[in-house]
Amino acid sequence: MSSKAVKQAIMNGDKAFKRFFKGLSQFPRYKKKRNQDVKCYFPKNNKTDWTVERHRVKVPTIGWVRLKEYGYIPKNATVKSGTVYQRAGRYYVSVLCELEEMETKLALNKTGLGIDLGVKDFATRSDGIVHENINKTIKVKKIEKRLKREQRS
């Protein structure tokens, strides 16, 4: 067992007890090791621990892991730590990133906007734009029908 994993488990327990004593959550429950998914914690100690490229991430002791899609991790993000876990026979990587604050320029709009929520249409704006209810589309109806069939069997 990695020392980093033990350290992270102690930090998680400490956080759970602090939340309990502040009254934000219940008393922490003991979780058996055999009931947990495989988890590996990797804090970033130096620059070469976690490397993020266009479509892949370099995880310590594992190597390069391919991302499913490009753009999940922004280019200007600095990786702080990560977790590798297994669920349903697949491995997943969760990465904690820190982003620099980005300045957002909002246009000053002095006019108001009214929104009417309805039954037929989801929302109608005062400038005449109508947003339709996505639950009434053919695609959603087919997916719900398929879900009902799967739940029955």
Short mmCIF file of C-alpha atoms in Angstrom, two decimals:
data_model
loop_
_atom_site.label_atom_id
_atom_site.label_comp_id
_atom_site.label_asym_id
_atom_site.label_seq_id
_atom_site.Cartn_x
_atom_site.Cartn_y
_atom_site.Cartn_z
CA MET A 1 0.00 0.00 0.00
CA SER A 2 1.34 3.40 -0.94
CA SER A 3 2.18 5.89 1.80
CA LYS A 4 0.30 8.52 -0.19
CA ALA A 5 -2.88 6.43 -0.05
CA VAL A 6 -2.58 6.06 3.74
CA LYS A 7 -1.96 9.79 4.10
CA GLN A 8 -5.02 10.57 1.96
CA ALA A 9 -7.18 8.15 3.98
CA ILE A 10 -6.13 9.90 7.21
CA MET A 11 -6.90 13.29 5.66
CA ASN A 12 -10.33 12.05 4.55
CA GLY A 13 -11.05 10.76 8.07
CA ASP A 14 -9.93 14.06 9.58
CA LYS A 15 -12.20 15.98 7.22
CA ALA A 16 -15.14 13.69 8.06
CA PHE A 17 -14.71 14.21 11.82
CA LYS A 18 -14.37 17.98 11.42
CA ARG A 19 -17.63 18.05 9.45
CA PHE A 20 -19.27 15.91 12.17
CA PHE A 21 -18.19 18.18 15.02
CA LYS A 22 -19.36 21.28 13.12
CA GLY A 23 -22.78 19.64 12.75
CA LEU A 24 -22.64 19.47 8.95
CA SER A 25 -22.84 15.68 8.66
CA GLN A 26 -23.38 12.48 10.63
CA PHE A 27 -20.77 10.47 12.49
CA PRO A 28 -18.31 8.91 9.99
CA ARG A 29 -18.96 5.25 9.27
CA TYR A 30 -16.22 2.67 9.07
CA LYS A 31 -15.84 1.32 5.55
CA LYS A 32 -14.37 -2.11 4.99
CA LYS A 33 -11.42 -2.36 2.66
CA ARG A 34 -12.89 -5.23 0.68
CA ASN A 35 -16.06 -3.30 -0.18
CA GLN A 36 -14.18 -0.39 -1.71
CA ASP A 37 -13.23 0.10 -5.33
CA VAL A 38 -9.53 0.17 -6.07
CA LYS A 39 -8.29 3.66 -5.27
CA CYS A 40 -4.87 5.19 -5.63
CA TYR A 41 -4.12 8.73 -4.53
CA PHE A 42 -1.35 10.70 -6.17
CA PRO A 43 -0.53 14.17 -4.82
CA LYS A 44 1.67 16.36 -6.98
CA ASN A 45 4.98 16.77 -5.18
CA ASN A 46 7.12 17.98 -8.07
CA LYS A 47 6.68 19.12 -11.67
CA THR A 48 7.12 15.69 -13.23
CA ASP A 49 4.50 13.83 -11.16
CA TRP A 50 1.45 14.86 -13.20
CA THR A 51 1.85 15.97 -16.79
CA VAL A 52 -1.16 17.05 -18.82
CA GLU A 53 -1.05 16.99 -22.59
CA ARG A 54 -3.63 17.46 -25.31
CA HIS A 55 -5.38 14.11 -25.03
CA ARG A 56 -3.60 12.27 -22.23
CA VAL A 57 -2.46 12.53 -18.61
CA LYS A 58 0.74 11.11 -17.14
CA VAL A 59 -0.09 9.44 -13.82
CA PRO A 60 2.80 8.56 -11.46
CA THR A 61 3.70 4.83 -11.37
CA ILE A 62 1.10 4.05 -14.06
CA GLY A 63 2.27 6.10 -17.02
CA TRP A 64 0.25 7.79 -19.73
CA VAL A 65 -3.54 7.47 -19.54
CA ARG A 66 -5.58 8.51 -22.57
CA LEU A 67 -8.48 10.91 -22.08
CA LYS A 68 -11.78 10.07 -23.69
CA GLU A 69 -12.09 13.53 -25.23
CA TYR A 70 -9.82 16.49 -25.78
CA GLY A 71 -10.48 19.54 -23.65
CA TYR A 72 -11.58 18.03 -20.32
CA ILE A 73 -8.58 19.59 -18.58
CA PRO A 74 -7.93 23.22 -19.57
CA LYS A 75 -4.46 24.10 -20.84
CA ASN A 76 -3.84 26.79 -18.22
CA ALA A 77 -4.73 24.45 -15.32
CA THR A 78 -2.15 23.27 -12.81
CA VAL A 79 -2.74 19.74 -11.53
CA LYS A 80 -2.73 19.46 -7.72
CA SER A 81 -3.52 15.77 -7.19
CA GLY A 82 -5.44 12.88 -8.64
CA THR A 83 -7.24 9.65 -7.86
CA VAL A 84 -7.38 6.46 -9.90
CA TYR A 85 -10.32 4.21 -9.11
CA GLN A 86 -12.08 1.19 -10.58
CA ARG A 87 -15.82 0.94 -11.07
CA ALA A 88 -17.65 -1.75 -13.03
CA GLY A 89 -14.45 -3.21 -14.45
CA ARG A 90 -13.21 0.12 -15.84
CA TYR A 91 -10.54 2.45 -14.51
CA TYR A 92 -11.20 6.17 -14.12
CA VAL A 93 -8.93 9.10 -13.32
CA SER A 94 -10.16 12.03 -11.28
CA VAL A 95 -7.85 15.05 -11.40
CA LEU A 96 -7.90 18.04 -9.04
CA CYS A 97 -6.86 21.17 -10.95
CA GLU A 98 -6.34 24.78 -10.01
CA LEU A 99 -7.30 27.43 -12.54
CA GLU A 100 -6.17 31.01 -12.69
CA GLU A 101 -8.96 33.50 -12.26
CA MET A 102 -10.29 34.53 -15.63
CA GLU A 103 -11.68 37.99 -16.13
CA THR A 104 -15.20 38.02 -17.46
CA LYS A 105 -16.50 41.08 -19.19
CA LEU A 106 -20.23 41.35 -18.88
CA ALA A 107 -22.15 43.65 -21.15
CA LEU A 108 -24.29 46.06 -19.22
CA ASN A 109 -27.88 45.50 -20.22
CA LYS A 110 -30.17 48.18 -18.89
CA THR A 111 -33.37 46.57 -20.15
CA GLY A 112 -35.14 43.83 -18.23
CA LEU A 113 -36.12 40.39 -19.41
CA GLY A 114 -39.33 38.63 -18.48
CA ILE A 115 -39.72 34.84 -18.54
CA ASP A 116 -43.04 33.02 -18.61
CA LEU A 117 -42.92 29.34 -17.63
CA GLY A 118 -45.71 27.43 -19.28
CA VAL A 119 -47.14 23.98 -19.83
CA LYS A 120 -47.02 23.75 -23.62
CA ASP A 121 -43.69 25.54 -24.02
CA PHE A 122 -40.99 25.35 -21.38
CA ALA A 123 -40.28 29.08 -21.30
CA THR A 124 -41.24 32.14 -23.31
CA ARG A 125 -39.10 35.25 -23.03
CA SER A 126 -40.38 38.79 -23.30
CA ASP A 127 -38.27 39.37 -26.41
CA GLY A 128 -40.26 36.64 -28.22
CA ILE A 129 -37.86 33.70 -28.04
CA VAL A 130 -39.59 30.42 -27.14
CA HIS A 131 -37.69 27.57 -25.47
CA GLU A 132 -39.34 24.20 -26.00
CA ASN A 133 -39.64 21.46 -23.41
CA ILE A 134 -36.88 18.91 -24.07
CA ASN A 135 -38.86 16.15 -22.36
CA LYS A 136 -41.34 16.17 -25.24
CA THR A 137 -38.80 15.50 -27.98
CA ILE A 138 -38.86 12.19 -29.85
CA LYS A 139 -35.34 11.27 -28.71
CA VAL A 140 -36.18 11.66 -25.01
CA LYS A 141 -39.42 9.69 -25.42
CA LYS A 142 -37.54 6.81 -27.07
CA ILE A 143 -34.92 6.77 -24.33
CA GLU A 144 -37.58 6.77 -21.60
CA LYS A 145 -39.44 3.93 -23.34
CA ARG A 146 -36.21 1.91 -23.55
CA LEU A 147 -35.52 2.62 -19.86
CA LYS A 148 -38.98 1.34 -18.87
CA ARG A 149 -38.39 -1.88 -20.80
CA GLU A 150 -34.96 -2.39 -19.22
CA GLN A 151 -36.31 -1.79 -15.72
CA ARG A 152 -39.10 -4.36 -16.18
CA SER A 153 -36.73 -7.16 -17.21
#
